[in-house]
Coordinates of C-alpha atoms and ligand atoms in Angstrom, one line a residue:
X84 CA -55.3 29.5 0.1
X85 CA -52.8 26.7 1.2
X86 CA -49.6 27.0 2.9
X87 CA -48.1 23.8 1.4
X88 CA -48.4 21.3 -1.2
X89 CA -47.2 18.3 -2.4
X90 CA -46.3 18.0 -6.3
X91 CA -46.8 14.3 -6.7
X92 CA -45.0 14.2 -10.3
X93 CA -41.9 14.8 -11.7
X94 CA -39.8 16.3 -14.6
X95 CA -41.7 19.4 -16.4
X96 CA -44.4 19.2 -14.6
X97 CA -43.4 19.5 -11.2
X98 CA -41.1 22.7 -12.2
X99 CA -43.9 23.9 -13.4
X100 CA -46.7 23.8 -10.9
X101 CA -43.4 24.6 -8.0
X102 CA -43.7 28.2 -9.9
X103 CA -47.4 28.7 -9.8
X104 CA -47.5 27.9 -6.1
X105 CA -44.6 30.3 -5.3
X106 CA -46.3 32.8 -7.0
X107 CA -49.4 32.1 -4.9
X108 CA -47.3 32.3 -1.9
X109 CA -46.9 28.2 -1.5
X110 CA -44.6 26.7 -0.2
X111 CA -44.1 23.9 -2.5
X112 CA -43.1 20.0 -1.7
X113 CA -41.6 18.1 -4.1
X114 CA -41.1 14.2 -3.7
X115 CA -38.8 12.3 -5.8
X116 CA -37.3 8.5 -6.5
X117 CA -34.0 7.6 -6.6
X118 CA -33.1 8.5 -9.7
X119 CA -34.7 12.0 -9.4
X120 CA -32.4 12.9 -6.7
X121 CA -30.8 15.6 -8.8
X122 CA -33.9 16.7 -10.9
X123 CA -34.5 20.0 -11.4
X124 CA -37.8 19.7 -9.7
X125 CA -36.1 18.5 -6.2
X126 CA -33.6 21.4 -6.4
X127 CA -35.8 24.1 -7.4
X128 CA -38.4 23.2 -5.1
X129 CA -37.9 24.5 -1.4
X130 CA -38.5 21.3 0.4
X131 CA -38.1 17.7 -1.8
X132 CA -39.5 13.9 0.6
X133 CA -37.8 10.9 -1.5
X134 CA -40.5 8.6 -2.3
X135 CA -39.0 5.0 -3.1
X136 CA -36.6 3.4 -5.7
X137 CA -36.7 4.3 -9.4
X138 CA -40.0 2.2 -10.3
X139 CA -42.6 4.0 -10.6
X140 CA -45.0 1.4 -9.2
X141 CA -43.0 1.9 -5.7
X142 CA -42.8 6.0 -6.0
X143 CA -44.8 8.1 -8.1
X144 CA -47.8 5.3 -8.5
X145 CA -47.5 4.3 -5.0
X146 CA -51.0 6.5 -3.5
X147 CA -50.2 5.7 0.3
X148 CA -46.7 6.6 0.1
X149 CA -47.2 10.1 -1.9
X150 CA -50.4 10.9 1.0
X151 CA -48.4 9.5 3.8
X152 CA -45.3 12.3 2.5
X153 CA -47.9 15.0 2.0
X154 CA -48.9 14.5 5.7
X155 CA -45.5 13.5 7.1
X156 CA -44.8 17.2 5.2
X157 CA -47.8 18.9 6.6
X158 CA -48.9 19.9 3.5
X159 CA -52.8 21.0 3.0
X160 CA -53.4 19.8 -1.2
X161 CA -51.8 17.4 -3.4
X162 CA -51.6 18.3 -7.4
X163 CA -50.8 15.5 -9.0
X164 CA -49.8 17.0 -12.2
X165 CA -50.8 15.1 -15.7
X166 CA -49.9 10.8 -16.0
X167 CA -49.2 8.7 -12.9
X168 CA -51.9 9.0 -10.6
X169 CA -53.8 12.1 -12.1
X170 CA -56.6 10.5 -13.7
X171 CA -57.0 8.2 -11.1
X172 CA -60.2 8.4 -9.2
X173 CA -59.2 6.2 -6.4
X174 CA -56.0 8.4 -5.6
X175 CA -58.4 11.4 -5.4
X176 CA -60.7 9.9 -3.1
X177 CA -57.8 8.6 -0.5
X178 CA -56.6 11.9 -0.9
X179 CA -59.4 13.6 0.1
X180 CA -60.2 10.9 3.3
X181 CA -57.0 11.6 4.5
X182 CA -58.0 15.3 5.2
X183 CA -55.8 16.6 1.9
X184 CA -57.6 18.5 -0.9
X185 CA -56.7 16.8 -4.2
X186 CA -56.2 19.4 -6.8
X187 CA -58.5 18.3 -9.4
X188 CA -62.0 16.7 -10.4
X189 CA -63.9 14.7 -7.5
X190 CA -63.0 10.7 -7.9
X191 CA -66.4 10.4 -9.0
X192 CA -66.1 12.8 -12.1
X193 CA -62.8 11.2 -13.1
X194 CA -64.2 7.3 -12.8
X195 CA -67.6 8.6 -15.1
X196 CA -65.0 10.1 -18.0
X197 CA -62.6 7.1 -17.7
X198 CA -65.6 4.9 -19.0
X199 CA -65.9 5.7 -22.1
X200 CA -69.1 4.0 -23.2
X201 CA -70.5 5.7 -19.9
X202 CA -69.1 8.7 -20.8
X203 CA -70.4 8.9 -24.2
X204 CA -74.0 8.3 -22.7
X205 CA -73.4 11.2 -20.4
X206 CA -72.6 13.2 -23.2
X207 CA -75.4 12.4 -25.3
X208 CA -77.7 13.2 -22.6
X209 CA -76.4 16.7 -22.4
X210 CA -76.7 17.5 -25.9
X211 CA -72.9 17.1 -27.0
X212 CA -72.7 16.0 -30.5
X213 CA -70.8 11.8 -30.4
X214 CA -70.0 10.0 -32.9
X215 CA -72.9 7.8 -34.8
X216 CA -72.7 4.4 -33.4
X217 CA -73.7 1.9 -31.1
X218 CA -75.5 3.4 -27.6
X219 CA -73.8 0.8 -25.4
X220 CA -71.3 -2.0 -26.1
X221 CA -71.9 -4.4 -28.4
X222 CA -73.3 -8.3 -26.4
X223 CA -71.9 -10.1 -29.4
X224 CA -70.8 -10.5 -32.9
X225 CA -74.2 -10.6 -34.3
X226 CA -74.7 -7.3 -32.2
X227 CA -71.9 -5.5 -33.8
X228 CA -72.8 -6.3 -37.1
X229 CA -76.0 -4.9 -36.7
X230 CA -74.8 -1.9 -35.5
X231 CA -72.6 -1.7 -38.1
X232 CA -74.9 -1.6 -40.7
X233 CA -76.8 0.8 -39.0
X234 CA -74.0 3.6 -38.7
X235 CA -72.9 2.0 -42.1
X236 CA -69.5 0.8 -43.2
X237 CA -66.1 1.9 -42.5
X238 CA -66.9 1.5 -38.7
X239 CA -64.6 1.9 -35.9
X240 CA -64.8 -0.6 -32.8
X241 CA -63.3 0.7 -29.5
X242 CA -62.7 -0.5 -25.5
X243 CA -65.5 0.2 -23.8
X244 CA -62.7 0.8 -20.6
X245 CA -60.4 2.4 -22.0
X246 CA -58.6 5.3 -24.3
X247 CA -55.8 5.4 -25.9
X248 CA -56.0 3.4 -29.4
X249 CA -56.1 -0.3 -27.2
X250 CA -58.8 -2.3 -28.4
X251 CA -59.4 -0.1 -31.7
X252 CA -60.0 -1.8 -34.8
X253 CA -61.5 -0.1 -38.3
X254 CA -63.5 -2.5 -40.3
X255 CA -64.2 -1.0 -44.0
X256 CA -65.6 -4.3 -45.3
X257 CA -68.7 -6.3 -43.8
X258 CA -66.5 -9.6 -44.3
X259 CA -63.7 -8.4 -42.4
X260 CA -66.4 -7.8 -39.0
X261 CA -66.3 -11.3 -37.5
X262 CA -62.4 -11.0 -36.6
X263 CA -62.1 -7.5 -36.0
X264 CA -64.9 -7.6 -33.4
X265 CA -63.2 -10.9 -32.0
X266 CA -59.3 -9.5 -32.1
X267 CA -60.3 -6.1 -30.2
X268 CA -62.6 -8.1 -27.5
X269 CA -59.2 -10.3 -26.4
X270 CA -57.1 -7.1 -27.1
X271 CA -59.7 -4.6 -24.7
X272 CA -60.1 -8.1 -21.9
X273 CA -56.0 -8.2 -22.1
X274 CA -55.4 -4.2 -21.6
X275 CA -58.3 -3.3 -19.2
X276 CA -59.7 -6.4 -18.4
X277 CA -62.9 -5.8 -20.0
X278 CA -63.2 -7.0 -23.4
X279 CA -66.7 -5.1 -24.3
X280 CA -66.5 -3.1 -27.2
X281 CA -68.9 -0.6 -29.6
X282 CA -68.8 0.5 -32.7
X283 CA -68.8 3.9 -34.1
X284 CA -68.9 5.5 -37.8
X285 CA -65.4 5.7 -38.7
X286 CA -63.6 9.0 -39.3
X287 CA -61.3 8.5 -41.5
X288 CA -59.2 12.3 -41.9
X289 CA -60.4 13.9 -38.7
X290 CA -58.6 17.1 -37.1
X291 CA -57.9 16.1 -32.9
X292 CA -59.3 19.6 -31.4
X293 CA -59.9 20.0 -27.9
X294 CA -61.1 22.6 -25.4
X295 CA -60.0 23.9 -22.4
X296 CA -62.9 24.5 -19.4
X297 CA -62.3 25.6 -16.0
X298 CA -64.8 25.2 -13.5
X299 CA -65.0 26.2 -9.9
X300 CA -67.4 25.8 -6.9
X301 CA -69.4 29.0 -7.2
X302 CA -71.4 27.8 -10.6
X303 CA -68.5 29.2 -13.0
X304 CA -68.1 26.8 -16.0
X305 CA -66.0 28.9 -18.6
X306 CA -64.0 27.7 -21.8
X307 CA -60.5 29.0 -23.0
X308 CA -61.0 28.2 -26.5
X309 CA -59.3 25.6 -28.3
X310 CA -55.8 23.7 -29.1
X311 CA -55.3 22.0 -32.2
X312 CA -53.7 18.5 -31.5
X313 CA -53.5 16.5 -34.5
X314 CA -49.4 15.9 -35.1
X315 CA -48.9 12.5 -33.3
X316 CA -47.7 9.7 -33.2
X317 CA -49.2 6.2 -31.9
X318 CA -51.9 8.8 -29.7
X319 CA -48.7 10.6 -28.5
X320 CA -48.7 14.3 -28.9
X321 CA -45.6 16.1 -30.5
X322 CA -46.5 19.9 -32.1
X323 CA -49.7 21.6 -30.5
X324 CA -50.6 25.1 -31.5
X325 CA -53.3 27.6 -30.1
X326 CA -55.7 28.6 -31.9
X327 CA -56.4 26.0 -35.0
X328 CA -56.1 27.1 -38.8
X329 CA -59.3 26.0 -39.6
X330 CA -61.6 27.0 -36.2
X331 CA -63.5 30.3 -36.8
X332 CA -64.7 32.5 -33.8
X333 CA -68.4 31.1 -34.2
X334 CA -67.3 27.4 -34.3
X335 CA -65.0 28.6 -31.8
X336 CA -68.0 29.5 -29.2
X337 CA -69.8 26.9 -30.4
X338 CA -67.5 24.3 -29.5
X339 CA -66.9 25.9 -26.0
X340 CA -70.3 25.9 -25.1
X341 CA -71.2 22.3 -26.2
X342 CA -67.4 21.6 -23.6
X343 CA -69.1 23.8 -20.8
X344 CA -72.2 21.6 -21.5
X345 CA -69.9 18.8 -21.1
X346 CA -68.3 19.8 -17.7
X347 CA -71.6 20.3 -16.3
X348 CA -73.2 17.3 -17.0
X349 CA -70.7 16.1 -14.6
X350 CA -70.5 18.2 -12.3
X351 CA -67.0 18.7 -13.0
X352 CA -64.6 21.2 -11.0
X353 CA -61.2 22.4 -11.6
X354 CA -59.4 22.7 -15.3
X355 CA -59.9 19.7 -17.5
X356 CA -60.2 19.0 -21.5
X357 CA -63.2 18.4 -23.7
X358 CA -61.5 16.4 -27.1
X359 CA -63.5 16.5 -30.1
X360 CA -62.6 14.8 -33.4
X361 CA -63.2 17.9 -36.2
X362 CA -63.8 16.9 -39.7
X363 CA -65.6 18.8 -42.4
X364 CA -67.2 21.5 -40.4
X365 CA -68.7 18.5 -37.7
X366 CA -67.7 18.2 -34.3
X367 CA -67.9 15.2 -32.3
X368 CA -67.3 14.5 -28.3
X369 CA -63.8 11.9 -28.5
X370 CA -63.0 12.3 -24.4
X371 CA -63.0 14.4 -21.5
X372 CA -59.8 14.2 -19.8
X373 CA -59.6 15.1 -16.2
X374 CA -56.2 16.8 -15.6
X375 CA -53.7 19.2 -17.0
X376 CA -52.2 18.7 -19.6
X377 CA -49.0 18.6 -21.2
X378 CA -49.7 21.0 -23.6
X379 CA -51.9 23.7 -21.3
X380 CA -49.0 26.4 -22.3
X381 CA -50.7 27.4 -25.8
X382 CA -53.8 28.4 -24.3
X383 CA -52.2 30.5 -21.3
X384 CA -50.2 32.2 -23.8
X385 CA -53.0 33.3 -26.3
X386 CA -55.3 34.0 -23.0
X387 CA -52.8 35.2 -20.8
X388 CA -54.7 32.6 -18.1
X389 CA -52.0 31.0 -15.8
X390 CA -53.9 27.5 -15.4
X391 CA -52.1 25.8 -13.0
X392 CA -52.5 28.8 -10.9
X393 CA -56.2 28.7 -11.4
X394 CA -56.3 25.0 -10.3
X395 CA -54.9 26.0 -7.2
X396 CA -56.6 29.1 -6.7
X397 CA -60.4 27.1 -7.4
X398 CA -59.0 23.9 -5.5
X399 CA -59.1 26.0 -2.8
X400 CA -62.3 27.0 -2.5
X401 CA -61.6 30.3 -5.0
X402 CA -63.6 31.9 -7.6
X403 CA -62.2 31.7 -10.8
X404 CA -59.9 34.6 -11.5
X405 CA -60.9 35.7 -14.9
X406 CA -63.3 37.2 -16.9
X407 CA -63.3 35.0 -20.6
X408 CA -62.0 37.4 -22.6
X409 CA -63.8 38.4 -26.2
X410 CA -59.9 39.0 -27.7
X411 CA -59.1 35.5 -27.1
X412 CA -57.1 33.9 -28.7
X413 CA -54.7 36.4 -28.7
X414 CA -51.7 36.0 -31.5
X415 CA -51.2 32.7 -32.0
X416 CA -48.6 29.5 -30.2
X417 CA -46.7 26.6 -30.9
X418 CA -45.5 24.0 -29.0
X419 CA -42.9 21.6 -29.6
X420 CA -42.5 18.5 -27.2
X421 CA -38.7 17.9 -26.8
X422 CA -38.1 13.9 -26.0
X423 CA -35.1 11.6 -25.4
X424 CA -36.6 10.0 -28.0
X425 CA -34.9 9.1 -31.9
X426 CA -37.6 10.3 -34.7
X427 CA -34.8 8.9 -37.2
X428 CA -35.1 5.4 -35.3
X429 CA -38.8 5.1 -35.0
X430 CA -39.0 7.3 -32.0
X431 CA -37.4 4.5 -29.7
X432 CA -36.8 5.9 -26.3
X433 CA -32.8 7.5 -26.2
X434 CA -30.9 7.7 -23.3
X435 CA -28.1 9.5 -21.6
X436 CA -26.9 12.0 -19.4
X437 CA -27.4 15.7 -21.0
X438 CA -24.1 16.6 -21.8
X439 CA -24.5 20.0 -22.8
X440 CA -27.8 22.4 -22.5
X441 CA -28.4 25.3 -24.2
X442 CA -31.9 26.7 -23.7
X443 CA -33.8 29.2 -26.1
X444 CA -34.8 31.9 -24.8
X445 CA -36.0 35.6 -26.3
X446 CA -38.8 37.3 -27.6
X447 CA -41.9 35.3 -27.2
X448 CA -40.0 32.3 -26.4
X449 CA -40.7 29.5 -23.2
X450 CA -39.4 27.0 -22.1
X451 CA -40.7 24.6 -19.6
X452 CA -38.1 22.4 -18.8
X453 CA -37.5 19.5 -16.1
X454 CA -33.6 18.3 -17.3
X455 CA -30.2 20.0 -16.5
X456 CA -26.4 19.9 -17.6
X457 CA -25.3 16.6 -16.5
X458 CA -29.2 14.5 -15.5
X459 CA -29.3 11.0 -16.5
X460 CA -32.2 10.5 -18.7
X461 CA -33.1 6.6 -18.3
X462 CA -36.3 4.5 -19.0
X463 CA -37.9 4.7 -16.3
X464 CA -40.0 7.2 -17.0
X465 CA -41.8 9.1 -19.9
X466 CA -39.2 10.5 -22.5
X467 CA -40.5 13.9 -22.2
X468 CA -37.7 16.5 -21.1
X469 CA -39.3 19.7 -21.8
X470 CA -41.6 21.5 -23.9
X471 CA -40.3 24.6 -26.3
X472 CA -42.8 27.0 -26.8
X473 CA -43.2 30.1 -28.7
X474 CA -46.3 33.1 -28.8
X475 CA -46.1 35.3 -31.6
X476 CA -48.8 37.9 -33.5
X477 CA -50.0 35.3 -36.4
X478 CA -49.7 31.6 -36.9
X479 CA -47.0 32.7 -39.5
X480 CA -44.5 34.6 -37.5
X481 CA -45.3 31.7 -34.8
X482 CA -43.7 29.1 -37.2
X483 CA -40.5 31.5 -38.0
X484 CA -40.4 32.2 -34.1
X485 CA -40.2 28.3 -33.5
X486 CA -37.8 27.7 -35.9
X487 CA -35.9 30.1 -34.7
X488 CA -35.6 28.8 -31.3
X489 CA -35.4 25.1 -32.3
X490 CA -32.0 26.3 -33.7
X491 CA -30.9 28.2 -30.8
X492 CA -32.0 24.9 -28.9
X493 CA -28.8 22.9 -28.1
X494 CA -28.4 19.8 -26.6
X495 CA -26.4 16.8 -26.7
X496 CA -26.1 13.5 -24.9
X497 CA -28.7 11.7 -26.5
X498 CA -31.0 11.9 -29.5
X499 CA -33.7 13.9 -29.2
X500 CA -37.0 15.1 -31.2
X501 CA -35.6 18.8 -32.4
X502 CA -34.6 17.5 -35.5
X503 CA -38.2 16.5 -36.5
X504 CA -39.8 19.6 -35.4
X505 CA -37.6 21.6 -37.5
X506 CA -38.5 19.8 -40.0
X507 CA -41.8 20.3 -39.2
X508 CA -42.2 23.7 -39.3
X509 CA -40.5 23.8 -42.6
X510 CA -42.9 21.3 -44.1
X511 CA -45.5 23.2 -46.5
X512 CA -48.7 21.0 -45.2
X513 CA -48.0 22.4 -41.8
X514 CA -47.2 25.6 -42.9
X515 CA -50.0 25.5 -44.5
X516 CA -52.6 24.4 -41.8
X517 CA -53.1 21.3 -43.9
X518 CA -53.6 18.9 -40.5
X519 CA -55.1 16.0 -39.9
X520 CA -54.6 12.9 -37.3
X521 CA -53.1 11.3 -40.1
X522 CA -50.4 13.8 -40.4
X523 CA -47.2 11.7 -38.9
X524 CA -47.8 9.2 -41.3
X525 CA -48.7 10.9 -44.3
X526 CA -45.1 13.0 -44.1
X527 CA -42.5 9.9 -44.1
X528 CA -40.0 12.2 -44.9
X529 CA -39.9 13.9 -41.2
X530 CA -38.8 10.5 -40.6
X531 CA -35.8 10.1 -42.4
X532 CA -32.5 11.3 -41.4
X533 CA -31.2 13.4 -44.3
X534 CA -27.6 12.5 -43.8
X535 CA -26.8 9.3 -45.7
X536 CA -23.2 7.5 -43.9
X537 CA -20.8 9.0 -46.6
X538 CA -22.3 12.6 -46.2
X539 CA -21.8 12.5 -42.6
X540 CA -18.2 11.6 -43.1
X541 CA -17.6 14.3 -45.6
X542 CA -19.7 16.3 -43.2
X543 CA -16.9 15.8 -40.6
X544 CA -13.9 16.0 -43.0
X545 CA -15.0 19.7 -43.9
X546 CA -15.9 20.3 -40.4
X547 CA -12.5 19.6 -39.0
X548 CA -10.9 21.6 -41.9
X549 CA -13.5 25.0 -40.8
X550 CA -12.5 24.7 -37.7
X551 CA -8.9 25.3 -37.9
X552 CA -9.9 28.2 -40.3
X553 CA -10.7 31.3 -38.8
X554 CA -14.4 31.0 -40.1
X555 CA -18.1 33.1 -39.6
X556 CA -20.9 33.6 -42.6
X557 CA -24.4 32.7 -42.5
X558 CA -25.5 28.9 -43.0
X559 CA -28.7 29.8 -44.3
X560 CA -30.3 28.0 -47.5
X561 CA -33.2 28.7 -49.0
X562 CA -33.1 25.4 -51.1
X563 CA -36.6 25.3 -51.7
X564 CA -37.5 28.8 -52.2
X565 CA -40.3 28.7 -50.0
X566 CA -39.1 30.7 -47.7
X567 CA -38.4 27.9 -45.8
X568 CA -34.7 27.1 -45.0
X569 CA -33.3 23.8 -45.5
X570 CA -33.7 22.1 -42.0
X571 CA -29.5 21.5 -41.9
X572 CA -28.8 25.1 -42.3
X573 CA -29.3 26.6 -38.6
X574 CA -29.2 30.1 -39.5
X575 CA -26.2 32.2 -39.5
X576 CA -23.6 32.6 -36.9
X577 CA -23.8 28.2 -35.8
X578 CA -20.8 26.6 -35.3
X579 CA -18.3 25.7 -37.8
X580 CA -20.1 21.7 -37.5
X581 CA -23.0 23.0 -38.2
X582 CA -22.3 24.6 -40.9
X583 CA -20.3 22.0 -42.3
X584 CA -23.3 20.2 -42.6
X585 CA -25.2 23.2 -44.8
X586 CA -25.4 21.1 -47.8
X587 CA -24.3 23.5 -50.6
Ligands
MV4_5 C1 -61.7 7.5 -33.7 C2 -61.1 7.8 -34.9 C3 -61.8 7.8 -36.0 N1 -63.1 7.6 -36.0 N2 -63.1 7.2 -33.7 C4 -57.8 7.3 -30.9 C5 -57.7 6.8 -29.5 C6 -58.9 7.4 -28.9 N3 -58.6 8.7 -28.3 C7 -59.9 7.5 -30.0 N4 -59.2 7.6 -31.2 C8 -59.8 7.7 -32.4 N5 -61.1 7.5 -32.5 C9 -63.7 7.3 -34.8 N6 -65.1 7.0 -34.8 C10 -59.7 8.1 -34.8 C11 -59.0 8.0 -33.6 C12 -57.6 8.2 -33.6 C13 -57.1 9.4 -33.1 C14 -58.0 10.3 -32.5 C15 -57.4 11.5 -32.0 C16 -56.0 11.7 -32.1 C17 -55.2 10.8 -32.7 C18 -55.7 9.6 -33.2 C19 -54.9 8.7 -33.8 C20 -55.4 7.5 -34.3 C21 -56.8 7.3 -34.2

């Protein structure tokens, strides 16, 4: 096992993995940029290098600083977390010439999934159901269309280099082909600087499901069921849960299998992701991403599997250290993302220093966190701050569970996404199981702020007169009679603002 390594991330993240190494006995190295001086991840962690100014070009992207710290620290491994360099096959081969074990997938592994036309073709080959469409990208217009009409129309035309929505276009109408094809050429040449593009049948209400695999270097290739991914926004992930309302147990192995399939037509090693867009009882390979990712908790928590401990434990040479469990999923889990970022203002990126922090805790509640009382959250990095997460016996008492600490969750400084999530989890789609990719935009009213000007200045008026009462009482309102409380109320016992704002 190692002795050291060095967290190349930040925020979360790096809290996070610090704990699986000390648990493993590692001593764990942090690095940080100027503006992470103070982070929680430099203070926790037992030895912290800084890395270069706040951009992240010049820290936490720059590959020969982050190996030269790891070997300046004497550290065996680097785990580069999820973002910034971790799905970057070039990082893990200078890694792994400089003597360091890179905890994740070869370079090679990650450069064949980050193709995506490649990838696809890999897929195929091993059996995993893709999406009808074109084999390879499309040479020209006149190709496309042809294509088109073979999947048939709506179509979808994607970047053959890259992920992430760039380059996507749906056509619905043969007409509209000519300019879609040309728009998403310029758009894939601009983002990836490879404009080739291919068409696919278009999916037009598909669930986002994906599957966790682990894989180690002794021939074990297992899956950890799957996570249900489909509340986001702009391909950014907000509520995940574990397992999905709508997976059975045989889909469930089904699914898995077709992932492990998946991993081993790669040769992959270490934990990554098999996504699948789910629609109507049909599964289809989307990507395989090559990291950990942000929302790894739900699965630990219905599995009991501590994943970042396995990467560790297999990047060094280890057997996996589990036996796949027929139980899983045990119980059911939610997870919020909490982000400096304004749902009520088109998610726009808020910033601040954290004045005040109250974290949930309690029965089935975690919370993997990477701010303090008194950071600076700025721009120069991702918005997340932490992640809330709850385990409970049945999706149902998951969704109370969450609510419940989404209302114990305080914190002020900037604007964050807690307000939406409540609202979420009050929503009767959600509650439901009613999901779909779609999901963001089909509920405007998570969008809207319910507090018109002149309420929140009556809001204040009664607030300032309850707090020179002597005052207590239970803000709870079950204005819809759902059973699901009015997202202002915030359950009994809040302060006297809080209740103020109880709209009855
Ligand atoms: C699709 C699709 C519908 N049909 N492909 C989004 C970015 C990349 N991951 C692939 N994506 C999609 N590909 C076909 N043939 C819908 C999406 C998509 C999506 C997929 C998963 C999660 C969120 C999404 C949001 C918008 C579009």
């Amino acid at each position: 096992m190692f002795d050291r390594v060095l967290i190349a991330n930040r925020g979360e993240i790096a809290v996070r993995v610090a704990r699986a190494c000390r648990e493993l006995g590692i001593t764990p190295v942090a690095v940080y940029s100027e503006p992470d001086r103070l982070s929680p991840h430099v203070l926790e962690a037992g030895e912290a290098v800084h890395i270069g100014p706040a951009a992240a070009s010049e820290s936490y992207l720059d590959m020969d600083g982050l190996i030269d710290a790891a070997l300046e620290a004497g550290a065996d491994a680097i785990h580069p977390g999820y973002g910034f360099l971790a799905e970057n096959g070039e990082f893990a081969r200078r890694v792994e010439e400089a003597g360091l074990t890179f905890v994740g997938p070869s370079g090679d592994a990650i450069d064949a999934m980050g193709n995506k036309t490649a990838a696809r073709a890999r897929m195929e080959e091993a059996g995993v159901p893709v999406i009808p469409g074109s084999e390879s990208a499309a040479e020209d217009e006149e190709a496309a269309r042809a294509a088109a009409e073979e999947v048939g129309f709506p179509v979808m035309l994607k970047a053959a280099a890259g992920g992430g929505g760039k380059g996507m276009r749906i056509v619905r109408d043969p007409g509209e082909l000519g300019s879609a094809f040309r728009s998403a050429t310029s758009e894939a040449e601009q983002a990836f600087g490879d404009g080739r593009v291919y068409v696919e049948r278009f999916l037009d209400r598909p669930r986002h499901i994906e599957i966790q695999i682990l894989a180690d270097d002794h021939g074990n290739t297992v899956h950890l069921g799957e996570r249900e991914c489909s509340i986001q926004r702009r391909h950014q992930k907000l509520v995940e849960e574990a397992p999905s309302a709508v997976i059975d147990e045989a889909t469930r192995e089904e699914m898995g299998q077709v992932a492990v399939r998946a991993a081993r037509a790669v040769d992959y090693r270490n934990a990554g992701t098999v996504e699948f867009l789910y629609q109507d009882g049909e599964y289809f390979f989307l990507e395989m991403n090559t990291r950990i990712q942000v929302e790894h908790p739900v699965t630990e928590l219905v599995t009991g599997v501590d994943l970042v401990r396995e990467q560790l434990r297999v990047a060094a040479g280890g057997e996996i250290g589990f036996e796949p469990d027929p139980e899983w999923p045990r119980g059911h889990s939610i997870e919020c993302r909490i982000s400096g970022e304004d749902p009520f203002n088109g998610f726009l990126p808020s910033t601040g220093r954290i004045r005040s922090l109250q974290e949930p805790s309690g029965p089935g509640v975690r919370w993997d966190g990477g701010i303090s009382e008194g950071f600076e959250v700025g721009l120069d990095y991702d918005p997340l701050l932490a992640k809330l997460v709850v385990h409970d016996r049945s999706r149902e008492a998951a969704i109370e569970r969450m609510r419940r600490a989404l209302e114990e969750l305080e914190i002020s400084g900037l604007s964050t996404t807690q307000p939406f999530h409540l609202g979420v989890m009050d929503e009767p789609d959600f509650r439901a199981g009613r999901l779909s990719i779609g999901y963001v935009d089909e509920h405007p009213e998570l969008l809207e702020d319910e507090l018109s000007a002149g309420e929140t200045e009556r809001a204040a008026r009664v607030a300032a007169a309850l707090l020179e009462e002597e005052g207590g009482g239970d803000g709870a309102v079950d204005e819809a009679g759902d059973g699901a409380r009015s997202r202002r109320s915030t359950g009994g016992g809040r302060s006297a603002w809080r209740r103020a704002f109880d709209p009855r």
